[in-house]
Short mmCIF file of C-alpha atoms in Angstrom, two decimals:
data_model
loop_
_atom_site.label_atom_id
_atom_site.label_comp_id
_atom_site.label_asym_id
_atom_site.label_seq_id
_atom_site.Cartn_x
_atom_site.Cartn_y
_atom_site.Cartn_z
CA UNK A 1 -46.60 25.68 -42.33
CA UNK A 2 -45.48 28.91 -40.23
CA UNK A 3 -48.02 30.68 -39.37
CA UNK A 4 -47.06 34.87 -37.78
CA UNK A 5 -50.39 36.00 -37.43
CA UNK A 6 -52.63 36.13 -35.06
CA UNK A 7 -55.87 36.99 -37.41
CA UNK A 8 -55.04 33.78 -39.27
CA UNK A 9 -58.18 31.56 -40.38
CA UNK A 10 -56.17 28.85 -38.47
CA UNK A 11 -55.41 30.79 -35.67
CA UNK A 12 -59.06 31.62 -35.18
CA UNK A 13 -60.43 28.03 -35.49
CA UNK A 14 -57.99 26.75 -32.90
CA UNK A 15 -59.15 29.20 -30.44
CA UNK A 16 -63.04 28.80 -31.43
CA UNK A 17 -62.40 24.83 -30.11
CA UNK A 18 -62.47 26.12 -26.67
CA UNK A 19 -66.66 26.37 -27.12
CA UNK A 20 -68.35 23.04 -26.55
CA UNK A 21 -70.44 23.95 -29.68
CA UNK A 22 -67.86 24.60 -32.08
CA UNK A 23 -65.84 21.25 -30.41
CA UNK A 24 -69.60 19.22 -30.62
CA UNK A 25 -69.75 21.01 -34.35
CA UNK A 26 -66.49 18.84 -35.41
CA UNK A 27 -65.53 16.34 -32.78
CA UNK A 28 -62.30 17.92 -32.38
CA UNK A 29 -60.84 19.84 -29.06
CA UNK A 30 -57.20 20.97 -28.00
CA UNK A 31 -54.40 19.66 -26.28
CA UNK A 32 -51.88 21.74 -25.02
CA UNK A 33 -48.51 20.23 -23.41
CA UNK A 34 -46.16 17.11 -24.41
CA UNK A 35 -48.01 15.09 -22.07
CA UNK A 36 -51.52 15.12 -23.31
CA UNK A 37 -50.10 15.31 -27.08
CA UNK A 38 -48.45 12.00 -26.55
CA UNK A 39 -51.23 10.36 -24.76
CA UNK A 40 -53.25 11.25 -27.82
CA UNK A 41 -50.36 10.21 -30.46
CA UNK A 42 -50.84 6.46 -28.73
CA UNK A 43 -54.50 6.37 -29.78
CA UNK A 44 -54.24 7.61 -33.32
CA UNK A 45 -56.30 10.69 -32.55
CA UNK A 46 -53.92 13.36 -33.26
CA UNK A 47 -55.27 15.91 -36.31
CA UNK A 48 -52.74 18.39 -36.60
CA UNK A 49 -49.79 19.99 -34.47
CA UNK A 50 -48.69 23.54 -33.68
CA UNK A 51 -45.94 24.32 -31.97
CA UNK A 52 -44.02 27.15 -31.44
CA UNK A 53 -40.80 25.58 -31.04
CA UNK A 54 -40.71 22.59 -33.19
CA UNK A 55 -40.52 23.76 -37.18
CA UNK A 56 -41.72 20.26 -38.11
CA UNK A 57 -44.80 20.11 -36.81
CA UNK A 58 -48.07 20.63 -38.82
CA UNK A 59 -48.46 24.39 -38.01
CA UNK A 60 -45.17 26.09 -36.81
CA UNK A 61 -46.39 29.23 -35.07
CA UNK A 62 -45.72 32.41 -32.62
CA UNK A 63 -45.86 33.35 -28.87
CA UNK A 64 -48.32 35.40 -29.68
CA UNK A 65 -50.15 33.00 -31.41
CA UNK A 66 -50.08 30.28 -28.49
CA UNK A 67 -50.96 32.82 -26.08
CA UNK A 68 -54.07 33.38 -28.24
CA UNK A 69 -55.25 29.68 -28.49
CA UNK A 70 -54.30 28.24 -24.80
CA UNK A 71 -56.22 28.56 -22.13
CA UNK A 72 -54.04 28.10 -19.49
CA UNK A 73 -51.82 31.44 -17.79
CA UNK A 74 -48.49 29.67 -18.20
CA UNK A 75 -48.64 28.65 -21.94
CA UNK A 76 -47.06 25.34 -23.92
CA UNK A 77 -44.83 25.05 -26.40
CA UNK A 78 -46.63 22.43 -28.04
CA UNK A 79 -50.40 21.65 -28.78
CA UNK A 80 -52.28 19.62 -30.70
CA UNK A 81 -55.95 19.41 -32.31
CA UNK A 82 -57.63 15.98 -31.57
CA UNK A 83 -60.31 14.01 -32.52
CA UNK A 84 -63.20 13.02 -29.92
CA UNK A 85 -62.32 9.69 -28.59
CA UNK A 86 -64.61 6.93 -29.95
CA UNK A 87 -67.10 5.48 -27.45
CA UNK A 88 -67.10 1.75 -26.49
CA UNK A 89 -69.10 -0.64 -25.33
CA UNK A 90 -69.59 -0.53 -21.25
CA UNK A 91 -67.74 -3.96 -19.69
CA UNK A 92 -66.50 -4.01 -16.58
CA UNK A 93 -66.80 -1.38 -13.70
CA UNK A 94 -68.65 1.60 -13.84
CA UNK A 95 -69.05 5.31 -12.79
CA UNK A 96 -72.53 7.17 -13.15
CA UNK A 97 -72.00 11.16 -12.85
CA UNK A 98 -75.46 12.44 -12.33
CA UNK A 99 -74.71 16.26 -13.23
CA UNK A 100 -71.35 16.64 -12.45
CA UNK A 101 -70.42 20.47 -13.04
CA UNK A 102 -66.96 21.22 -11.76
CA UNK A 103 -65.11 20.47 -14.57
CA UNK A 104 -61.98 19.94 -12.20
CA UNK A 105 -64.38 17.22 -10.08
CA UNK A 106 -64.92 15.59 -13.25
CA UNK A 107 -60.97 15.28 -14.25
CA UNK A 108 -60.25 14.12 -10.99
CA UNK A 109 -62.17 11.65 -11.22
CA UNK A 110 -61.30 10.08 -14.41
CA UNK A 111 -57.68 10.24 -13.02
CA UNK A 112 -58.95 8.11 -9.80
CA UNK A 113 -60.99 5.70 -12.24
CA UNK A 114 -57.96 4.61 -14.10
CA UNK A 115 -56.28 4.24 -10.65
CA UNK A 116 -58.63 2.21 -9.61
CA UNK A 117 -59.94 0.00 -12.54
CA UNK A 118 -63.00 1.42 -13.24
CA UNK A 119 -63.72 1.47 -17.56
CA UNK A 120 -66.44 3.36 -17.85
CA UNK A 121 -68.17 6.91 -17.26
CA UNK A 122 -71.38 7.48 -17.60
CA UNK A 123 -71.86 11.51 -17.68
CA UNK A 124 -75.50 12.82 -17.66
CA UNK A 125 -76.34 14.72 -20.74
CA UNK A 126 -76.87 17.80 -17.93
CA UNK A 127 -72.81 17.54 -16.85
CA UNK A 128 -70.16 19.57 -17.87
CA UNK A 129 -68.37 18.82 -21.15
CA UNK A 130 -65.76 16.06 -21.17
CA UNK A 131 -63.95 18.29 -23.57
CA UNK A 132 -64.04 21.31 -21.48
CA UNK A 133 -60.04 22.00 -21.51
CA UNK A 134 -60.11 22.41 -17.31
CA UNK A 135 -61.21 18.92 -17.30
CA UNK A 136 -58.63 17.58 -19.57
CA UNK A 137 -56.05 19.11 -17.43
CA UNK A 138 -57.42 17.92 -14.23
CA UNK A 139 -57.21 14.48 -16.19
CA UNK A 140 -53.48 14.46 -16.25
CA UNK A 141 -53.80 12.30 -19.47
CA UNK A 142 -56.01 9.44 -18.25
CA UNK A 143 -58.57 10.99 -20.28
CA UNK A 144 -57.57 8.54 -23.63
CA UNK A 145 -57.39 5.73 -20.85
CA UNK A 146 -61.27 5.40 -20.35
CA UNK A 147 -64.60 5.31 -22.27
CA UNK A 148 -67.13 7.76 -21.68
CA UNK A 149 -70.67 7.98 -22.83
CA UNK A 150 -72.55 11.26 -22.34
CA UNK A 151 -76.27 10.48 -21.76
CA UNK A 152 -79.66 10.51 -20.77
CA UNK A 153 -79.30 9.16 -17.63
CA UNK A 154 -83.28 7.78 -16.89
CA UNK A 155 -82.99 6.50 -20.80
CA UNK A 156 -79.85 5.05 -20.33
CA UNK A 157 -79.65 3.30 -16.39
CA UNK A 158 -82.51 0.95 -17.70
CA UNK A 159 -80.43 0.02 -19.91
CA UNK A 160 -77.39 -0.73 -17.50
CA UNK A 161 -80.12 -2.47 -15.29
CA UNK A 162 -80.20 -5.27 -18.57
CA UNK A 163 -76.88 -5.37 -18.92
CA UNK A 164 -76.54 -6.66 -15.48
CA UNK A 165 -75.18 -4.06 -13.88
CA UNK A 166 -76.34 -3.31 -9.87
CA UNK A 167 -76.65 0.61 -9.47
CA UNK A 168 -75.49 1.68 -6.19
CA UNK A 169 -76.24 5.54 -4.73
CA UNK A 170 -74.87 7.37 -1.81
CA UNK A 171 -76.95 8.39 0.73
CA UNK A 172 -75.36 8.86 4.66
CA UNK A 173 -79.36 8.05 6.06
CA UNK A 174 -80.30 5.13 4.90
CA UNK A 175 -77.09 3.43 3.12
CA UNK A 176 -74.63 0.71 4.22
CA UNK A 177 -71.14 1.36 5.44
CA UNK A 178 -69.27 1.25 1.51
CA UNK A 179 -66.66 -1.12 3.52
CA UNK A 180 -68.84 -3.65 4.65
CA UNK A 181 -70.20 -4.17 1.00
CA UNK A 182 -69.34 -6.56 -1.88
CA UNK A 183 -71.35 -6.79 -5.37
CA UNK A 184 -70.46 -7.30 -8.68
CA UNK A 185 -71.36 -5.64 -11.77
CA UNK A 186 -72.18 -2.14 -9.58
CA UNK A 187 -72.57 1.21 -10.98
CA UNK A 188 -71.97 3.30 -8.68
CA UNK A 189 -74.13 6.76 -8.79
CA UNK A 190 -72.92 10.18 -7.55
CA UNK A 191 -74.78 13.18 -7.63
CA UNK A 192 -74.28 17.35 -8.35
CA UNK A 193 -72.45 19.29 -6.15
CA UNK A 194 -74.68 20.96 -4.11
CA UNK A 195 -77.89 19.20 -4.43
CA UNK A 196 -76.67 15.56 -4.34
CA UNK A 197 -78.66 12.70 -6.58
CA UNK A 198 -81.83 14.01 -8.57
CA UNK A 199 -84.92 12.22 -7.47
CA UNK A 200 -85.58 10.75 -10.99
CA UNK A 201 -82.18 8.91 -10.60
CA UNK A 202 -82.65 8.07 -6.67
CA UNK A 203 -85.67 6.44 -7.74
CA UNK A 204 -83.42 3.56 -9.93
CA UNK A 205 -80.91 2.67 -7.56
CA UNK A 206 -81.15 -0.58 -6.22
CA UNK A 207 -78.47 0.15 -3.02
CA UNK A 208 -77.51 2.92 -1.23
CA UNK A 209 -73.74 3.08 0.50
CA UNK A 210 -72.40 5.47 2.75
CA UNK A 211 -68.71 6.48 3.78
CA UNK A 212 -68.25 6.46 7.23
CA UNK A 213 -67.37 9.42 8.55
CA UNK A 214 -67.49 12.62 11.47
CA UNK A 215 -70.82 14.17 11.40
CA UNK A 216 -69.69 17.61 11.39
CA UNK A 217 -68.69 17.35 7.71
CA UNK A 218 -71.72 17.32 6.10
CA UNK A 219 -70.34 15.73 2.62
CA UNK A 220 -67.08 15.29 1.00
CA UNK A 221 -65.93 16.73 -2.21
CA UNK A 222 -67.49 14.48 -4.80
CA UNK A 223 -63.97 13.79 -6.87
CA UNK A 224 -63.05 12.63 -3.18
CA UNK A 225 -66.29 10.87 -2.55
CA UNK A 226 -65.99 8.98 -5.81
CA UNK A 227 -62.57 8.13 -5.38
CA UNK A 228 -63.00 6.76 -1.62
CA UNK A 229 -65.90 4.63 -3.05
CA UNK A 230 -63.91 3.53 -5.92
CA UNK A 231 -60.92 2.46 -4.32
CA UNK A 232 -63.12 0.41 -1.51
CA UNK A 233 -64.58 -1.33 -4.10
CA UNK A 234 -61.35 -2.22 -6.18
CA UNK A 235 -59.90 -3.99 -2.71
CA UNK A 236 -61.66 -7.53 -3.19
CA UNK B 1 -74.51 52.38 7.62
CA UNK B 2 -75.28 52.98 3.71
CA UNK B 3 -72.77 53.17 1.04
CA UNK B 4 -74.09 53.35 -2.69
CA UNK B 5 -70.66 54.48 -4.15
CA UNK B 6 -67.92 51.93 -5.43
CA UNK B 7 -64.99 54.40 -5.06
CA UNK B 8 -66.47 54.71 -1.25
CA UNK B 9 -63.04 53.98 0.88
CA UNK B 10 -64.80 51.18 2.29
CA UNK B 11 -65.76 49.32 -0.48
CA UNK B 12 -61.85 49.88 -1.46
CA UNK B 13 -60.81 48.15 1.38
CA UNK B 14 -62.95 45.34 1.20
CA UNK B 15 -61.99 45.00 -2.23
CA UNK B 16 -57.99 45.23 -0.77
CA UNK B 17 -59.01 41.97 0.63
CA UNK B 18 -58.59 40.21 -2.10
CA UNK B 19 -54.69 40.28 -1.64
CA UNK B 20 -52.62 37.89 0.69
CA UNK B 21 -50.47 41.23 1.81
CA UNK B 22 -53.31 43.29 3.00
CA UNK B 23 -55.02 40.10 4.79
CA UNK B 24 -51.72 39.50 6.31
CA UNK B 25 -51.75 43.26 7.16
CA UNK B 26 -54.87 43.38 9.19
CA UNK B 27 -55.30 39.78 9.76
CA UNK B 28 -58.69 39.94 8.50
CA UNK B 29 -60.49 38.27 5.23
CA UNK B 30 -63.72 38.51 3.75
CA UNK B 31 -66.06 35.56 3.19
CA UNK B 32 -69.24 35.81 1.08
CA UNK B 33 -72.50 33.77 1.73
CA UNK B 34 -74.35 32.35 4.83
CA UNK B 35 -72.91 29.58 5.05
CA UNK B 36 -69.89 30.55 6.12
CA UNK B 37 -70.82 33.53 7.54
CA UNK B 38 -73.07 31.78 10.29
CA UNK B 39 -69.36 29.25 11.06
CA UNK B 40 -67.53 32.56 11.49
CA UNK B 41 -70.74 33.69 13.57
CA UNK B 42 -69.89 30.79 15.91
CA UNK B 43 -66.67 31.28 16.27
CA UNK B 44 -66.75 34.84 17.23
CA UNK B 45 -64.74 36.05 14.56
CA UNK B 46 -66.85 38.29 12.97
CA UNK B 47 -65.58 42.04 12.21
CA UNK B 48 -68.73 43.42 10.14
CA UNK B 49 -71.21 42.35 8.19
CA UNK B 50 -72.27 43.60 4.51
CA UNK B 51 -75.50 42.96 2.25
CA UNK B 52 -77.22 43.89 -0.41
CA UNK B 53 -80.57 43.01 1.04
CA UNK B 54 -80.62 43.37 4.84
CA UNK B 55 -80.57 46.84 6.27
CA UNK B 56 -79.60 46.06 9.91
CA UNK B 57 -76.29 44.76 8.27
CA UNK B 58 -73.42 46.79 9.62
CA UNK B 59 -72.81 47.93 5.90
CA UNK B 60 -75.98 48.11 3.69
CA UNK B 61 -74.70 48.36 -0.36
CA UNK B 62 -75.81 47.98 -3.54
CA UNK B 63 -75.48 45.34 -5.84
CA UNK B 64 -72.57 46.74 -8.01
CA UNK B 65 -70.34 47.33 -4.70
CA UNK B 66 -71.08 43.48 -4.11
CA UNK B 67 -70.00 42.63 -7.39
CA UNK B 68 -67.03 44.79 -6.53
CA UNK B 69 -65.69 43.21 -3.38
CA UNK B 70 -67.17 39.57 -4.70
CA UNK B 71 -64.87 36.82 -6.06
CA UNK B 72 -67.42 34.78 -7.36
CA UNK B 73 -69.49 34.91 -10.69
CA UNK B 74 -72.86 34.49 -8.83
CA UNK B 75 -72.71 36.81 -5.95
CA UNK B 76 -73.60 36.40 -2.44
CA UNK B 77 -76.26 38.72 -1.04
CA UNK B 78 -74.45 38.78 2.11
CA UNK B 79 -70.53 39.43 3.41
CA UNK B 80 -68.60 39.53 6.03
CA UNK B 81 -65.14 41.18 6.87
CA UNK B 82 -64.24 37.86 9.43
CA UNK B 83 -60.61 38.00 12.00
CA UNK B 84 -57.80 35.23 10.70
CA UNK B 85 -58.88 32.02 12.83
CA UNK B 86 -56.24 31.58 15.84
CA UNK B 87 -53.82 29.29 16.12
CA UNK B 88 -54.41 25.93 18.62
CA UNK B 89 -51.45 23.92 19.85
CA UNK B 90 -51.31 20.54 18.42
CA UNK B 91 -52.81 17.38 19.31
CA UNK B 92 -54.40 14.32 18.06
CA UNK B 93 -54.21 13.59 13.99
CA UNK B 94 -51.75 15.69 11.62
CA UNK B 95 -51.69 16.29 8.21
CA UNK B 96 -48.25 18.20 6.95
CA UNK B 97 -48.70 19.85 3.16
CA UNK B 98 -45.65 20.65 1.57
CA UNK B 99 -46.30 23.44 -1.24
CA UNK B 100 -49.67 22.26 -2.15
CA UNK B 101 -50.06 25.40 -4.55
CA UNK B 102 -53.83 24.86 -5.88
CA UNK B 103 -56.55 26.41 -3.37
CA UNK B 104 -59.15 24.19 -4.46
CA UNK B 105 -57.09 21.11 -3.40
CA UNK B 106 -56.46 22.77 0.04
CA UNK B 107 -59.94 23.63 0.89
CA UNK B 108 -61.13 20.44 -0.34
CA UNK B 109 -58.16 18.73 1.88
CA UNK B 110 -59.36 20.98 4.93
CA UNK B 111 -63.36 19.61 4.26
CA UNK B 112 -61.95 15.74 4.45
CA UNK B 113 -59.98 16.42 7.53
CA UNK B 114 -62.63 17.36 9.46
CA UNK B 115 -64.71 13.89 7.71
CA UNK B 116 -62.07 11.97 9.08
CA UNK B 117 -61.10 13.22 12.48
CA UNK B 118 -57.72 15.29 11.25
CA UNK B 119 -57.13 18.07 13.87
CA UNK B 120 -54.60 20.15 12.49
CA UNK B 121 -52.40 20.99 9.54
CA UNK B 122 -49.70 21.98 9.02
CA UNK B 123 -48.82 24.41 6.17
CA UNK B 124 -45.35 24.89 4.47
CA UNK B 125 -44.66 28.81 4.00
CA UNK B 126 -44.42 27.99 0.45
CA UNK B 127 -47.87 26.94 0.09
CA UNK B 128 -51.06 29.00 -1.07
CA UNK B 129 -52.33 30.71 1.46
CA UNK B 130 -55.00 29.77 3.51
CA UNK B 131 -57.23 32.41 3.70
CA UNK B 132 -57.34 32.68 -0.50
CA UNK B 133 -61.35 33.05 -1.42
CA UNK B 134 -61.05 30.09 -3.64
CA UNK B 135 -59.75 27.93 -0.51
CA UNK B 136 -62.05 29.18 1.89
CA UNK B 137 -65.04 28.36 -0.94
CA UNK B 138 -63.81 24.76 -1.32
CA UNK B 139 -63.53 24.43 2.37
CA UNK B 140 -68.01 24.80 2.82
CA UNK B 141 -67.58 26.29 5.80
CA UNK B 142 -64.90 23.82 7.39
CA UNK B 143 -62.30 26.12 7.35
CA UNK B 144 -64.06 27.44 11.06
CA UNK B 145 -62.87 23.83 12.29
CA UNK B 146 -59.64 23.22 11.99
CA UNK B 147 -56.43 23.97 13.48
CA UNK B 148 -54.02 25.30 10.60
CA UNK B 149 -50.35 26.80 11.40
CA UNK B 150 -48.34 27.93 8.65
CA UNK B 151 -44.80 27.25 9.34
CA UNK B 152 -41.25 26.37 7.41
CA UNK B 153 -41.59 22.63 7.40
CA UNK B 154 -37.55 22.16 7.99
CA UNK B 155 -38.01 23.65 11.41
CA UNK B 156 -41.06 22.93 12.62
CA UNK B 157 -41.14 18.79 11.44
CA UNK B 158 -38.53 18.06 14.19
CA UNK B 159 -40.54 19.91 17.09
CA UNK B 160 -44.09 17.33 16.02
CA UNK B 161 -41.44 14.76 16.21
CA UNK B 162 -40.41 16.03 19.65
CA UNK B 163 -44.13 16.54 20.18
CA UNK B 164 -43.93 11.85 19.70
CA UNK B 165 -45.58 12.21 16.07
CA UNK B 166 -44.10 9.84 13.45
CA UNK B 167 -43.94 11.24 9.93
CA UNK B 168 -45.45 9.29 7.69
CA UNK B 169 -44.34 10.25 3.83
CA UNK B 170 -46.52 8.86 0.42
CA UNK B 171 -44.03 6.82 -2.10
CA UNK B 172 -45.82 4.10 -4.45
CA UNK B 173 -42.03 2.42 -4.52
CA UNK B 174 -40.71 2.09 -1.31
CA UNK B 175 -43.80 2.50 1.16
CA UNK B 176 -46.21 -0.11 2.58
CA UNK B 177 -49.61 -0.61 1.70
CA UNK B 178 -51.70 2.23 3.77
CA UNK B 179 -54.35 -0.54 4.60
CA UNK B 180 -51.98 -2.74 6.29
CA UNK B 181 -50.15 -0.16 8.97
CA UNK B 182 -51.47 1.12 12.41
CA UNK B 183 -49.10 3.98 13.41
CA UNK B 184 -50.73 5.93 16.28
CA UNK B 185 -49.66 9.46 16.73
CA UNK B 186 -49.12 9.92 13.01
CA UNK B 187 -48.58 13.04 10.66
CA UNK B 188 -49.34 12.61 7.26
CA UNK B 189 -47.04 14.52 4.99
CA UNK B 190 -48.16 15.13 1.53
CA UNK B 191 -46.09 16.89 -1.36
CA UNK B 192 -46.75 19.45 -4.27
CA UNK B 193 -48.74 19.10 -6.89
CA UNK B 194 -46.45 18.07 -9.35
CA UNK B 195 -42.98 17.32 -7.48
CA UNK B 196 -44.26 15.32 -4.98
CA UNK B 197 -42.41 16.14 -1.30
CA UNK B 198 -39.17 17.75 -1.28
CA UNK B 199 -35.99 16.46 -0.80
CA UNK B 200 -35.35 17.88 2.97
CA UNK B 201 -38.69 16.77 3.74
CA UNK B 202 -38.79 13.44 2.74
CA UNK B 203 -35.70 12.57 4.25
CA UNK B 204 -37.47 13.98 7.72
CA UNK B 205 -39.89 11.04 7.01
CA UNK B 206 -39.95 7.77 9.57
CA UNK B 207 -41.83 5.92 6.92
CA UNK B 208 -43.66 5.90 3.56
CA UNK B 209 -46.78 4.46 2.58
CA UNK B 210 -48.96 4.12 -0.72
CA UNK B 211 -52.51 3.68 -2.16
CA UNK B 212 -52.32 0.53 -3.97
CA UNK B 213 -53.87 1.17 -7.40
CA UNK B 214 -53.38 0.71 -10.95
CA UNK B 215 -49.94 1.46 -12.89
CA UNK B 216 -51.42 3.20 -16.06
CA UNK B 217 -52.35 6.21 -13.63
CA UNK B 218 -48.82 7.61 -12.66
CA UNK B 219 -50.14 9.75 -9.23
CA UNK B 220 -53.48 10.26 -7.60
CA UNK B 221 -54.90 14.23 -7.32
CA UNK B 222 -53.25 15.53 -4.10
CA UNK B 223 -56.47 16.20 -2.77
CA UNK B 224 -57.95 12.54 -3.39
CA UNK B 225 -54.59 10.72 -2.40
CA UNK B 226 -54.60 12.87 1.02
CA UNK B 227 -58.45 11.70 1.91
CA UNK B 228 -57.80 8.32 0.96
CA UNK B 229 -54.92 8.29 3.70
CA UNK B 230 -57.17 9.98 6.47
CA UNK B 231 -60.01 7.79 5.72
CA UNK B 232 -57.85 4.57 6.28
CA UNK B 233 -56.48 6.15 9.28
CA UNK B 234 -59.55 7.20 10.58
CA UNK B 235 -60.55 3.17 10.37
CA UNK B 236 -58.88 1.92 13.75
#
């Protein structure tokens, strides 16, 4: 269908999907960019297409248009509504973001979890949205690579705690050196940007590890963080 | 002094600030918060200070002018106009960016070199600039510790090679396993965002390396693959 008009009903719902309430509403959020639109092909999730170049897809649509429904400064030719990604159930190695707001932190991380074989995220309910379209940028497609869960993080550690799982904190004071560590089953913990692990979550870890480094740095970035701890732990 | 009035020629030029050509001008930049105003403190490089709430600053304004000259949502109460950081010659570890383009990736590059005991970089012409507000935020303040020099990376690679530093390049097909080298006197050369290095520098390289990780991920953030480098290095 070709679509000219900017004040189109369409038009308008595409570019209300870039509020997490209207994406929460109907489980659906945008793609923009061949990449991300065949990353989302492969899992079946794809809704509807728009394109502005292609006259067989779904919605066949203007510059203007486009313009109107990306949020990026150098625009597409192709995008794509999607369905949320179905959540599985948590095997294997595991990431707990406690808070995470920087919704470029949290792409990058996803990107560094697929690179380094961790499954699962599990994003406090307090985090930025998974569907937020910075992060799905930042993800470079490895979003439809990984399960995440969004979640109550002191209902839902207990629950990691019975499935087995070790949950393992940062903390430069009283932690071990993250190279000189081995356990299976961890979780490992970060914490928000400026303020680190919340107390309530401190409380449940069961290990603390540190990455070694010059003391006039007071932290890392946490993508980085996450990503240094990650790839230690993949070398066994 | 007191200024209440946006359109006050001061508060214009403060606001000029916000350009690379009129830094570049005056060799001057503006950085908002404590934080980083106490590292400039230290440094010496302080031009005059601005707030909102303390009335022995240099410039005392109100709250709209700081929302003028601010590049942030939530505003600092405090500013300061702060001299471009001089130039060191080079010694000990080197990291060489090649058109990194995204300032959060550089500051947050520039926080893990000071983590991991990287001394200077080295900054293609052709990359963002270094004094952008988003860089300097990412940076928290490490910015004040490092020795940056912006140069064009054809002419200036041979002259660290004269200097005895090998150029070490990132390529998951033909490098070696970062764990398993020991290079001393190494510079670290990492590539755009999405191109990777260019041609002319790559072939300047003496030898590539690579994070060993998972094929489904294509490429590591720039930011992430640089820190996981400097924090192998940094384990000698």
């Amino acid at each position: 269908m070709k679509i000219t008009s900017v004040q189109n009903d369409r038009v308008k719902y595409w570019n209300s999907l870039k509020e997490k309430k209207n994406r929460d509403r109907d489980r659906r959020f945008l793609v923009e960019g061949d990449h991300l639109i065949n990353e989302a092909k492969k899992q079946n999730l794809i809704v509807e297409t728009i394109s502005m170049v292609d006259e067989t897809a779904d919605y066949y649509v203007t510059k203007e248009i486009m313009e109107k429904i990306s949020g990026q400064k150098s625009i597409s030719y192709n995008a794509a509504v999607v369905r949320f990604i179905p959540e599985d159930s948590i095997t294997g190695k595991t990431i707990i973001l406690d808070n995470i707001q920087d919704p470029a932190n949290l792409g990058v991380i996803i990107r560094s979890c697929i690179a380094f074989g961790f499954n699962n995220i599990v994003l406090s309910d307090t985090s930025v949205d998974l569907y937020n379209p910075k992060v799905i940028r930042a993800t470079e497609g490895m979003i439809f690579h990984i399960n995440v869960l969004r979640r109550n993080l002191k209902e839902f550690i207990p629950i990691l705690k019975n499935l087995g799982y070790k949950i393992v904190g940062t903390d430069v004071l009283s932690g071990e050196d993250v190279r000189n560590i081995k356990i299976d089953d961890m979780a490992i913990v970060m914490g928000n940007e400026g303020q680190g692990l919340s107390d309530d979550v401190k409380k449940m870890c069961d290990q603390f590890v540190y990455i070694k480094m010059n003391k006039t740095c007071e932290s890392l970035n946490v993508a980085v963080a996450a990503s240094i701890l990650m790839y230690e732990v993949s070398h066994e």
